[in-house]
Coordinates of C-alpha atoms and ligand atoms in Angstrom, one line a residue:
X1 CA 2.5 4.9 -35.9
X2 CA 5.1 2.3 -36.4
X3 CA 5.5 0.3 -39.4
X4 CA 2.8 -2.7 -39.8
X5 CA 3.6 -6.7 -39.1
X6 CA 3.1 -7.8 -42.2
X7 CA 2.0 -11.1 -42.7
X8 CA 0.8 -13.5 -45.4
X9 CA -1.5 -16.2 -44.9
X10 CA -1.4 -19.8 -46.7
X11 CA -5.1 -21.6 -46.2
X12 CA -8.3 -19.8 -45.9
X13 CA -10.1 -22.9 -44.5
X14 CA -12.8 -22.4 -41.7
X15 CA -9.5 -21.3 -39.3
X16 CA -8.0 -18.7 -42.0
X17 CA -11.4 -17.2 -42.7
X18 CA -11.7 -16.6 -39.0
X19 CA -8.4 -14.9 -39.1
X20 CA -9.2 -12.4 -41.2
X21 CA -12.4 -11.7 -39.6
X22 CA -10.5 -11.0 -36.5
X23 CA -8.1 -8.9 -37.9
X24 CA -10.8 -6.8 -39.4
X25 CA -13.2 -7.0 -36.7
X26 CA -10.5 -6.0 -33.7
X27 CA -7.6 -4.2 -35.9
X28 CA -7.8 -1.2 -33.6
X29 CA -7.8 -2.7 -30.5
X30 CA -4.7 -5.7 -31.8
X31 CA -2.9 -2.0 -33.0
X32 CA -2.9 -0.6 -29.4
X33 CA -2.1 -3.8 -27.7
X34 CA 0.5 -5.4 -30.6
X35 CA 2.0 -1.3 -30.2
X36 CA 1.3 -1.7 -34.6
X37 CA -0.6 -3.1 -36.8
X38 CA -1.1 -6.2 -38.0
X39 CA -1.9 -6.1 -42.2
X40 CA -2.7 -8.9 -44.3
X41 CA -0.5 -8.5 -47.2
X42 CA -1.3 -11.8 -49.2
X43 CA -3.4 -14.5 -49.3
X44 CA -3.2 -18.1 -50.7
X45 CA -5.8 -21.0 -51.1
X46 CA -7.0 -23.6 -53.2
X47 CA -9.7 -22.2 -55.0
X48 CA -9.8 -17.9 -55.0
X49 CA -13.2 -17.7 -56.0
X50 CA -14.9 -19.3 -53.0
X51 CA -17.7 -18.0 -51.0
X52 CA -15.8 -17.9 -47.4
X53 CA -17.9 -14.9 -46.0
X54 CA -14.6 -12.7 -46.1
X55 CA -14.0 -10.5 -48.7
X56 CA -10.3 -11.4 -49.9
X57 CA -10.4 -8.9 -52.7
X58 CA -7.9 -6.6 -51.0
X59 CA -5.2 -8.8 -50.6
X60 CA -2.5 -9.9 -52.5
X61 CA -3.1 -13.5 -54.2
X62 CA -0.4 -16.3 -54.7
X63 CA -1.6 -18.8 -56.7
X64 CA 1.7 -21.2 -55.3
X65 CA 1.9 -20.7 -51.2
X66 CA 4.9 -21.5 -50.9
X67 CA 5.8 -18.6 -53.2
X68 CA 4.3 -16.2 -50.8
X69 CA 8.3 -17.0 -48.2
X70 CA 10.4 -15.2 -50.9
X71 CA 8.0 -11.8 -51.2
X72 CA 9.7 -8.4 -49.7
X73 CA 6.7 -7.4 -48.6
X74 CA 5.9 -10.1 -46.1
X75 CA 7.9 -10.6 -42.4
X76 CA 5.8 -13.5 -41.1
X77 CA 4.3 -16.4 -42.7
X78 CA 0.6 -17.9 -41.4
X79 CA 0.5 -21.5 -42.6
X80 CA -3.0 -22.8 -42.0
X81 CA -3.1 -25.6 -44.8
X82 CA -2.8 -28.4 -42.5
X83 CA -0.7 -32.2 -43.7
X84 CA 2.2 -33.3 -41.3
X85 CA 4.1 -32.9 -45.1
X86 CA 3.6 -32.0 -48.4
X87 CA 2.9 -28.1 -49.3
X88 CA 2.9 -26.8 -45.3
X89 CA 6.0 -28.2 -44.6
X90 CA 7.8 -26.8 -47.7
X91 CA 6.0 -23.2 -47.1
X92 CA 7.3 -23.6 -43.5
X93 CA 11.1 -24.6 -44.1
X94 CA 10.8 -21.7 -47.5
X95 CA 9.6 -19.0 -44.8
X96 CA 12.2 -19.8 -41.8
X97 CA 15.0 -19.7 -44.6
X98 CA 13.7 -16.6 -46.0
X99 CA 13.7 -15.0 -42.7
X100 CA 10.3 -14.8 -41.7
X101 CA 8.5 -15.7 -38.3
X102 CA 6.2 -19.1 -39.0
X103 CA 3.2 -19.0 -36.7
X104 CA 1.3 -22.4 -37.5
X105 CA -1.9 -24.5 -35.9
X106 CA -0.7 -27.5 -37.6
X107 CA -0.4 -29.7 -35.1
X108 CA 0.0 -32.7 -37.4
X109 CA 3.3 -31.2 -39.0
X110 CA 4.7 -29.9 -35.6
X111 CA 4.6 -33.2 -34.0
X112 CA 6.4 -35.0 -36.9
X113 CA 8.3 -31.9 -37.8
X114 CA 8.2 -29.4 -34.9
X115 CA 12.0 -30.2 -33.5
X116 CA 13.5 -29.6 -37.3
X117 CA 11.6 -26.3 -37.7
X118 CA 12.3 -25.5 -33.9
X119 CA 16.2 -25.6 -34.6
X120 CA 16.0 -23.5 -38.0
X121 CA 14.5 -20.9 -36.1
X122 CA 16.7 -20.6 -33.5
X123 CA 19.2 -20.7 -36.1
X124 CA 17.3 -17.8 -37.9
X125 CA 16.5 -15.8 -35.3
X126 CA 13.0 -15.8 -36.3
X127 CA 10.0 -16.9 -34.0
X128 CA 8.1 -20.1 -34.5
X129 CA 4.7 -20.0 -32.7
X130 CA 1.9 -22.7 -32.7
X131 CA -0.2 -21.8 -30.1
X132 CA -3.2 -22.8 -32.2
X133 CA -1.8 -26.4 -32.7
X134 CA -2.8 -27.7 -29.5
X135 CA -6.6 -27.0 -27.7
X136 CA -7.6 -23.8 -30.2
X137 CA -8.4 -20.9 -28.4
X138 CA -6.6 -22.1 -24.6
X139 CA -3.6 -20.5 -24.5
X140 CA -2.0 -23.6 -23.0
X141 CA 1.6 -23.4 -24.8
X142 CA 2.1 -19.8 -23.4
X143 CA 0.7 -21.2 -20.2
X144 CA 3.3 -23.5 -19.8
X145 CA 5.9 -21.8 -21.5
X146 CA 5.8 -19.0 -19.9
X147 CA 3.5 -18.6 -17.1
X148 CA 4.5 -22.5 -15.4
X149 CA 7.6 -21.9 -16.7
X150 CA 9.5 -21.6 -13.7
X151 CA 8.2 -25.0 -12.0
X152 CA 9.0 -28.8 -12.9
X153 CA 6.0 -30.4 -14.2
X154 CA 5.3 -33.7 -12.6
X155 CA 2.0 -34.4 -14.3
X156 CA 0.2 -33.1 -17.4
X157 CA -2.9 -34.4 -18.5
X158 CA -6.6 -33.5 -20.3
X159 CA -9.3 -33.6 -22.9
X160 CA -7.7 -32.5 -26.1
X161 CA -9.7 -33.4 -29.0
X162 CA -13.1 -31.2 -29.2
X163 CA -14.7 -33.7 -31.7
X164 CA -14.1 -36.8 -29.6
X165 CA -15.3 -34.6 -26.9
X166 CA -18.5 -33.4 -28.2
X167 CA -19.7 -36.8 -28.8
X168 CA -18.8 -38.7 -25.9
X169 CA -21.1 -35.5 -24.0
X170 CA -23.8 -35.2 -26.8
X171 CA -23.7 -39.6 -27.2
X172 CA -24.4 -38.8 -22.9
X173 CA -26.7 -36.6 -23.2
X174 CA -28.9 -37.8 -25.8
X175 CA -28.7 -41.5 -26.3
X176 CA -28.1 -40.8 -30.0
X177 CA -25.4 -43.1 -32.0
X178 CA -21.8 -42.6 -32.6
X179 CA -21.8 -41.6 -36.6
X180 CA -25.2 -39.4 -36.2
X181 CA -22.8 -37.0 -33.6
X182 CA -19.7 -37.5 -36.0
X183 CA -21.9 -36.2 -38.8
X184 CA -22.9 -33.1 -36.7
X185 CA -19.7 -32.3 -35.3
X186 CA -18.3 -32.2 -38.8
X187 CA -20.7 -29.6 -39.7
X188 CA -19.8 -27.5 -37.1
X189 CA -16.4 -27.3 -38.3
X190 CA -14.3 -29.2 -35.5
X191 CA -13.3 -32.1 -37.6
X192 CA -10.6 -32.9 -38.9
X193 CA -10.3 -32.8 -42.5
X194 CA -10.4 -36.7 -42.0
X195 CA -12.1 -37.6 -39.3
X196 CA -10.3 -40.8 -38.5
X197 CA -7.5 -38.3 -37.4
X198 CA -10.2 -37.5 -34.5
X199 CA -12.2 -40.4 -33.7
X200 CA -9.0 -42.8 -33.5
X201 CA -7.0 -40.7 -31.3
X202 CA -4.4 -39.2 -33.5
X203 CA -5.4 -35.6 -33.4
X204 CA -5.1 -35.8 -29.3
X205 CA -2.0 -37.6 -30.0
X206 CA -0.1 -35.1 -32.0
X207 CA -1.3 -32.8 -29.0
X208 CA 0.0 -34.1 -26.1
X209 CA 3.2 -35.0 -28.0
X210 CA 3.9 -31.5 -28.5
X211 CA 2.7 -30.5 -25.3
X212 CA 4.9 -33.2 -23.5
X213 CA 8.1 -32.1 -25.4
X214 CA 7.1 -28.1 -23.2
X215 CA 6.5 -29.3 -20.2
X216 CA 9.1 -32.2 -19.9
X217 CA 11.7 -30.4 -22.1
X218 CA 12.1 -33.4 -23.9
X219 CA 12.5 -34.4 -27.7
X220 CA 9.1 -34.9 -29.0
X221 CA 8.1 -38.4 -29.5
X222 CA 4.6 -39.0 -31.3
X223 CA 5.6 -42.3 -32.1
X224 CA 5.4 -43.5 -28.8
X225 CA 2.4 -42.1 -27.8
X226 CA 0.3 -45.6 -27.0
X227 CA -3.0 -44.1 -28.9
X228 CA -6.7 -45.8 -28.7
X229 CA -9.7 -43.6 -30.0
X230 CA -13.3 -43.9 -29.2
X231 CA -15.0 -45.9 -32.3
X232 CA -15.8 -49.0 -30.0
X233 CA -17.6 -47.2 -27.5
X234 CA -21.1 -48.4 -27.5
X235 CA -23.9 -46.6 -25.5
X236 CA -24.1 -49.5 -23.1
X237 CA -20.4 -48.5 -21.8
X238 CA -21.7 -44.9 -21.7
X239 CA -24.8 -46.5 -19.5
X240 CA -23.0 -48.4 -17.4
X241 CA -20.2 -45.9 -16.8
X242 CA -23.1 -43.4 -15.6
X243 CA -24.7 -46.3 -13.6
X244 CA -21.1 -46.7 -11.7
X245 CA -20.9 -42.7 -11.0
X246 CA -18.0 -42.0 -14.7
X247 CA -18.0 -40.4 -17.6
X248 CA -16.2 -41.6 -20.7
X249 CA -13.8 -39.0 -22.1
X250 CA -10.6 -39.5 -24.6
X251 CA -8.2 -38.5 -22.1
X252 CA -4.5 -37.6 -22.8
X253 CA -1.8 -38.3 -20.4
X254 CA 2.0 -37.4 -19.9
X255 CA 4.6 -38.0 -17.1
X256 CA 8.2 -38.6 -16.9
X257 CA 8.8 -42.1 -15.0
X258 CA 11.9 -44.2 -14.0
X259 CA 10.4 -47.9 -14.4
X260 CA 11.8 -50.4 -16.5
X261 CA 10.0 -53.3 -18.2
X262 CA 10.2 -55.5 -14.6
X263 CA 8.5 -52.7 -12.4
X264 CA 12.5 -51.5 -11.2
X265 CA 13.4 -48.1 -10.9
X266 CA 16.0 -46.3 -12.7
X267 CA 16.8 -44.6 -15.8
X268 CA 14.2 -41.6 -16.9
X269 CA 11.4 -42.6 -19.1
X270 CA 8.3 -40.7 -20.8
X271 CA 5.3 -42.2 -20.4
X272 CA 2.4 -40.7 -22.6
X273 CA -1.0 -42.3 -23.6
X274 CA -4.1 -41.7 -25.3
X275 CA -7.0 -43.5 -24.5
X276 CA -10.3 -43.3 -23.8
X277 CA -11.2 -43.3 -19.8
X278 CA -13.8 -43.4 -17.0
X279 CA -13.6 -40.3 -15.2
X280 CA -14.8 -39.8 -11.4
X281 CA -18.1 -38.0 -12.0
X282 CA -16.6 -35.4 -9.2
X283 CA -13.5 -34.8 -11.1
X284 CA -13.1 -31.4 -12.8
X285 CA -12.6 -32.8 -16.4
X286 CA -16.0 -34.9 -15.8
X287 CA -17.6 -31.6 -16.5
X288 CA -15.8 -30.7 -19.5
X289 CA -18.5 -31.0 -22.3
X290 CA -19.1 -30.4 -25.9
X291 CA -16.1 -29.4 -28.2
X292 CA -14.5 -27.9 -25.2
X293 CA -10.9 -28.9 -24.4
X294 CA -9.2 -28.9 -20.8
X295 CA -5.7 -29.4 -19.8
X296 CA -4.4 -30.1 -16.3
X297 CA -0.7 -29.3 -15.6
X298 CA 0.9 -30.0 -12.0
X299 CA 3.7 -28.2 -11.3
X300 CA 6.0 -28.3 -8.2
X301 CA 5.7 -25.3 -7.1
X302 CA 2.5 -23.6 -8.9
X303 CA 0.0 -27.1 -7.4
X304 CA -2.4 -28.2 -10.1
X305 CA -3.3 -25.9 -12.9
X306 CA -6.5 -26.0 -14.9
X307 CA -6.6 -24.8 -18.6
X308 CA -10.1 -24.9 -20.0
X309 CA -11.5 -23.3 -23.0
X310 CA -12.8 -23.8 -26.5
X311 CA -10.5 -26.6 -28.6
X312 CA -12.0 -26.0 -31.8
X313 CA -13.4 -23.8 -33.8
X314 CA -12.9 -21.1 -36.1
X315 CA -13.1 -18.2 -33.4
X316 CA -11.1 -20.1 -30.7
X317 CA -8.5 -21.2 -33.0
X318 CA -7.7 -17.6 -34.9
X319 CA -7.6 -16.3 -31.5
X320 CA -5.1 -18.0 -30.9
X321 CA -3.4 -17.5 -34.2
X322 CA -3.5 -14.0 -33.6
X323 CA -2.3 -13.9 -29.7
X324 CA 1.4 -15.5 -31.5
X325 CA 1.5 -12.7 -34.3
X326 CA 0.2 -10.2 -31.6
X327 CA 3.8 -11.6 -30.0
X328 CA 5.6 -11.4 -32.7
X329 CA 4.4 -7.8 -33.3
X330 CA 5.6 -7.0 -30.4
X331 CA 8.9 -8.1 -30.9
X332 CA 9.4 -11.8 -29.5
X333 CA 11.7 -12.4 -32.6
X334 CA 13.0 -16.2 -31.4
X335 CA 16.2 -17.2 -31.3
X336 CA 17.6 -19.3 -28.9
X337 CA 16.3 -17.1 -25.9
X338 CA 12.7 -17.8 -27.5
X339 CA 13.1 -21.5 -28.0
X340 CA 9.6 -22.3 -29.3
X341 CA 9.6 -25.6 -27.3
X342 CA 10.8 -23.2 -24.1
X343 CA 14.5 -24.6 -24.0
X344 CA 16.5 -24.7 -27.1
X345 CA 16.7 -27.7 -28.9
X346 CA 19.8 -28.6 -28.4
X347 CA 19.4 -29.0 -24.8
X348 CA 16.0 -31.0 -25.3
X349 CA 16.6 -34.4 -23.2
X350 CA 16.2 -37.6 -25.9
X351 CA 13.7 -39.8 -23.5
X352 CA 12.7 -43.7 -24.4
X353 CA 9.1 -44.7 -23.9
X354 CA 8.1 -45.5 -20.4
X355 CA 6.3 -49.1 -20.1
X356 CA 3.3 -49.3 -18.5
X357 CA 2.8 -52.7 -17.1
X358 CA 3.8 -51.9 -13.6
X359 CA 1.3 -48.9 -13.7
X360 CA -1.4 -49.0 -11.4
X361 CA -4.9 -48.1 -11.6
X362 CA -8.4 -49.4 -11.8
X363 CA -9.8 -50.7 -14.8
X364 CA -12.8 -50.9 -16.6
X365 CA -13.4 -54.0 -18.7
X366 CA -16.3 -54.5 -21.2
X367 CA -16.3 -58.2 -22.3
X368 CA -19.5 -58.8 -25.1
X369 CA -20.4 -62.8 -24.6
X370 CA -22.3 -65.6 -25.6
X371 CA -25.3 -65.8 -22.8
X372 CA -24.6 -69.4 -21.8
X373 CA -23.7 -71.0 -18.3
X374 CA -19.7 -71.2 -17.3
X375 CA -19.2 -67.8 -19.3
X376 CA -18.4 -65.9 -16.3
X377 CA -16.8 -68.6 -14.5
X378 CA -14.0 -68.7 -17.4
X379 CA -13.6 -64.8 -16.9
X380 CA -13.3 -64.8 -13.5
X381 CA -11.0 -67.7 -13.7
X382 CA -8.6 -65.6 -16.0
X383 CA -8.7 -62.8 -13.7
X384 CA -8.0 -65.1 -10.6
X385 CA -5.3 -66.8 -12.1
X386 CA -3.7 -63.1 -13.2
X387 CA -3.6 -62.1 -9.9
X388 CA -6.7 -59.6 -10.9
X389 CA -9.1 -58.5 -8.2
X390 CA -12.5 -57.5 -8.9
X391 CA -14.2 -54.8 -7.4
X392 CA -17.7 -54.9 -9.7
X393 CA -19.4 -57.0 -12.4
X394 CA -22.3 -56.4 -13.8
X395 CA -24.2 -58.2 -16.7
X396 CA -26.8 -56.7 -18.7
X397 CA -29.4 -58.1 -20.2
X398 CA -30.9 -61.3 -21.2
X399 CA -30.1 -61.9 -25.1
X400 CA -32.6 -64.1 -27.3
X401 CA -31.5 -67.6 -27.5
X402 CA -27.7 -67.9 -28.5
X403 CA -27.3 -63.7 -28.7
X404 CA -24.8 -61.8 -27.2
X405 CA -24.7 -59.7 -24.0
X406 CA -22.5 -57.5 -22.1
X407 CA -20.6 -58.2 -19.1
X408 CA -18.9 -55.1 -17.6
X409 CA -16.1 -55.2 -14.5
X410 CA -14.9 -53.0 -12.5
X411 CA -11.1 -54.3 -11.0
X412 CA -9.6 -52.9 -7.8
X413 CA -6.3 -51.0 -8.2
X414 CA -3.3 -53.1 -9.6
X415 CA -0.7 -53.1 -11.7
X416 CA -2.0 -52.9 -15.9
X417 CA 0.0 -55.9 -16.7
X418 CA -2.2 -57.9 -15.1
X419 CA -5.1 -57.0 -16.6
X420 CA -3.3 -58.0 -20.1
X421 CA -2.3 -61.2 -18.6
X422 CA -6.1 -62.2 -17.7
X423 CA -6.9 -61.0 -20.9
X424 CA -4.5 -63.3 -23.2
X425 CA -6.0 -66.6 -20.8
X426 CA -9.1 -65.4 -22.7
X427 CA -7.9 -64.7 -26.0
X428 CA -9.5 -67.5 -28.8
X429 CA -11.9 -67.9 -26.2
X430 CA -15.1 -69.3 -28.1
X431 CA -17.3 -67.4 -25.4
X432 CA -15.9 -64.1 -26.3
X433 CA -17.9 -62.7 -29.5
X434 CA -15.3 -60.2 -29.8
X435 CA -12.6 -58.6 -28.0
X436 CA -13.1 -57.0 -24.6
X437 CA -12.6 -53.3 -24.4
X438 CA -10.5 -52.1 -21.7
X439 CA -10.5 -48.5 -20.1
X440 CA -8.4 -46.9 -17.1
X441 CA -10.0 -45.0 -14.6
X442 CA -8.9 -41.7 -14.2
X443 CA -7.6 -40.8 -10.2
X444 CA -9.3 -38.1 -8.4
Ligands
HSE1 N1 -10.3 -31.6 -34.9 C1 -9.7 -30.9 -33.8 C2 -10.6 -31.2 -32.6 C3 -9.7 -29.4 -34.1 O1 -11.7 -31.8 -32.8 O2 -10.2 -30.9 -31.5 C4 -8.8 -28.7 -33.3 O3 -7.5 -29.2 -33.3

């Protein structure tokens, strides 16, 4: 039998737990497929003596994780800690320099961080893996990396935050409100440890950042990603979304573009957004319920790919943590030939953000209002004078004397920008009790 991979893993969290229980639970069947085994050598969390429903007693213990880089025992460091910096990032840069293979699902750290670590390792000659990072258990990285890897992707786009996701669908289903499904999705263990990193988008963010930098081959930009989450949808946009044949879901989206500020063509641009959207009740990510995550690639050669699976989740996610040590087993070392972002970093193509006035769709627009005469008149004044066609509007509701109700339009395709411009001739508006939410509508 040949000589175990040897690993050590920082974090026993709901994720690390879950690792170890699939070690144990499939060893046999990772040692025939890996061609050796895969041994956990040492362990390192917070507090040792917690009940985690895995018996850690037959592992070594570091009470400093960042300690467990320099051991002679260990060839590939697990960090499952979590924090874009602090303690991860310093056990990731100790375990690259010590030689070891990093295999990570800290998505927050490899969006800010991923490019530095990506170089060291080529440098090192040691493999950085984070399949995990990005939609748990969908093995969406290797998808592009390796099996799409021989197309140009024109288009990648999906659900990739499984809180979000499970309560837009249970806040669907149910009629219940916003924080009731936040409290049970936390429970279940897809939150983030805060969940504003879910609810307002960033999670999804650091997602498609990372998966942009694979399928573009360019230098990851998080910063740029233009990021809304779903706090301010009520159940009355849910309603009315249904009513209009749509679904609300926090979409992620990602293409290279060539348009300037002024709608010209010309220089390369990346254009990536998360927001959420009203999708076509016939389109395959209207179906994508629960804390399930789905990611749509189209490539020029390979059409339109459809990666759909669990995004969160112990079980998902240590799969996944386990298919890149299973790699790594098996002797996909890194380098330069196993670039971790697919082409070295070197050669990664540096791209500004893309604009997105001149992009066209249909939009959604919910406008809450005083319920007095010439309210809609001024609205659809400001969309006449910004050159804003409407396809739909519909109010709902009568409110008691000098309440509030809600006004919801539909606009036929045309450029964003004027959709902005109708909505700053409204802006101070004394008829507008707060500001109108806006919402693309995703193409068939
Ligand atoms: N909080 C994340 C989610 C977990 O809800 O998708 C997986 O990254």
């Amino acid at each position: 039998m040949a000589e175990p991979l040897r690993i050590a893993l920082a974090g026993i969290g709901t994720v690390g737990a879950g690792v170890i229980r699939l070690i144990e639970t499939n060893g046999a069947l990772i040692t025939r497929r890996a061609g050796r085994p895969i041994a956990i050598t040492a362990v390192s969390a917070r507090d040792r003596g917690k009940d985690r429903g895995v018996d850690i007693s037959g592992y070594g213990w570091e009470d400093d994780m960042t300690a467990m880089a320099a051991r002679g025992d260990v060839d590939a460091v697990v960090e499952l800690v979590g924090g874009a910096d602090g303690p991860a990032l310093t056990l990731a840069r100790n375990a690259i320099a010590h030689g070891k293979s990093l295999v990570t699902a800290n998505k927050a750290m490899i969006a800010h961080h991923g490019l530095e670590l990506a170089a060291l390792s080529e440098q090192a000659r040691v493999a950085l893996k984070f399949e995990a990072a990005v939609a748990g258990g969908i093995p969406v990285i290797k998808g592009l990396r390796e099996g799409a890897a021989a197309n140009r992707i024109e288009r990648l786009y999906g659900i990739l935050n499984g809180t979000c996701n499970f309560i837009l669908s249970a806040m669907e289903d149910t009629g219940r409100d916003f924080a009731d499904v936040l409290a049970e999705a936390q429970a279940r263990g897809y939150a983030e440890a805060d969940p504003g990193f879910d609810i307002e988008g960033t999670d999804a963010a650091h997602k498609l950042a990372i998966l942009s930098a694979i399928a573009f081959g360019t230098r990851i930009d998080f910063a740029s990603v233009d990021t809304a989450g779903i706090t301010r949808i009520q159940a009355a946009d849910i309603a009315q979304a249904g009513t209009l044949g749509y679904v609300i879901r926090l979409i992620g989206i990602a293409e290279v573009d060539s348009f300037d500020e002024n709608g010209a063509g010309g220089t390369r641009r990346l254009f990536q957004r998360v927001q959420p959207h009203l999708v076509p009740c016939g389109h395959p990510l209207a179906h994508v319920d629960g804390a399930t995550n789905a990611v749509v690639a189209e490539g020029n050669f390979a059409g339109r790919l459809l990666f759909q699976g669990a995004g969160a989740g112990d079980g998902p996610t240590a799969s996944a943590v386990v298919a890149d040590l299973i790699d790594i087993a098996r002797g996909d070392l890194g380098g330069e030939a196993g670039a971790p972002f697919s082409i070295p970093v070197a050669e990664m193509e540096t791209m500004a953000p893309a604009p997105s006035g001149h992009r066209r769709s249909r939009a959604y627009i919910r406008f809450t209002v005083a319920d007095r005469p010439g309210v809609l008149a001024e609205i659809t004044a400001a969309m006449r004078d910004a050159g804003v066609s409407i396809e739909s509007l519909i109010q709902r509701g009568r409110a008691e004397e000098g309440g509030d109700v809600m006004v919801a339009i539909v606009t036929h395709d045309g450029p964003e920008v004027g959709v902005r411009r109708a909505l700053a001739l409204l802006e101070g508006s004394a008829s507008l009790s707060e500001a109108p939410l806006v919402m693309q509508i995703l193409g068939e």
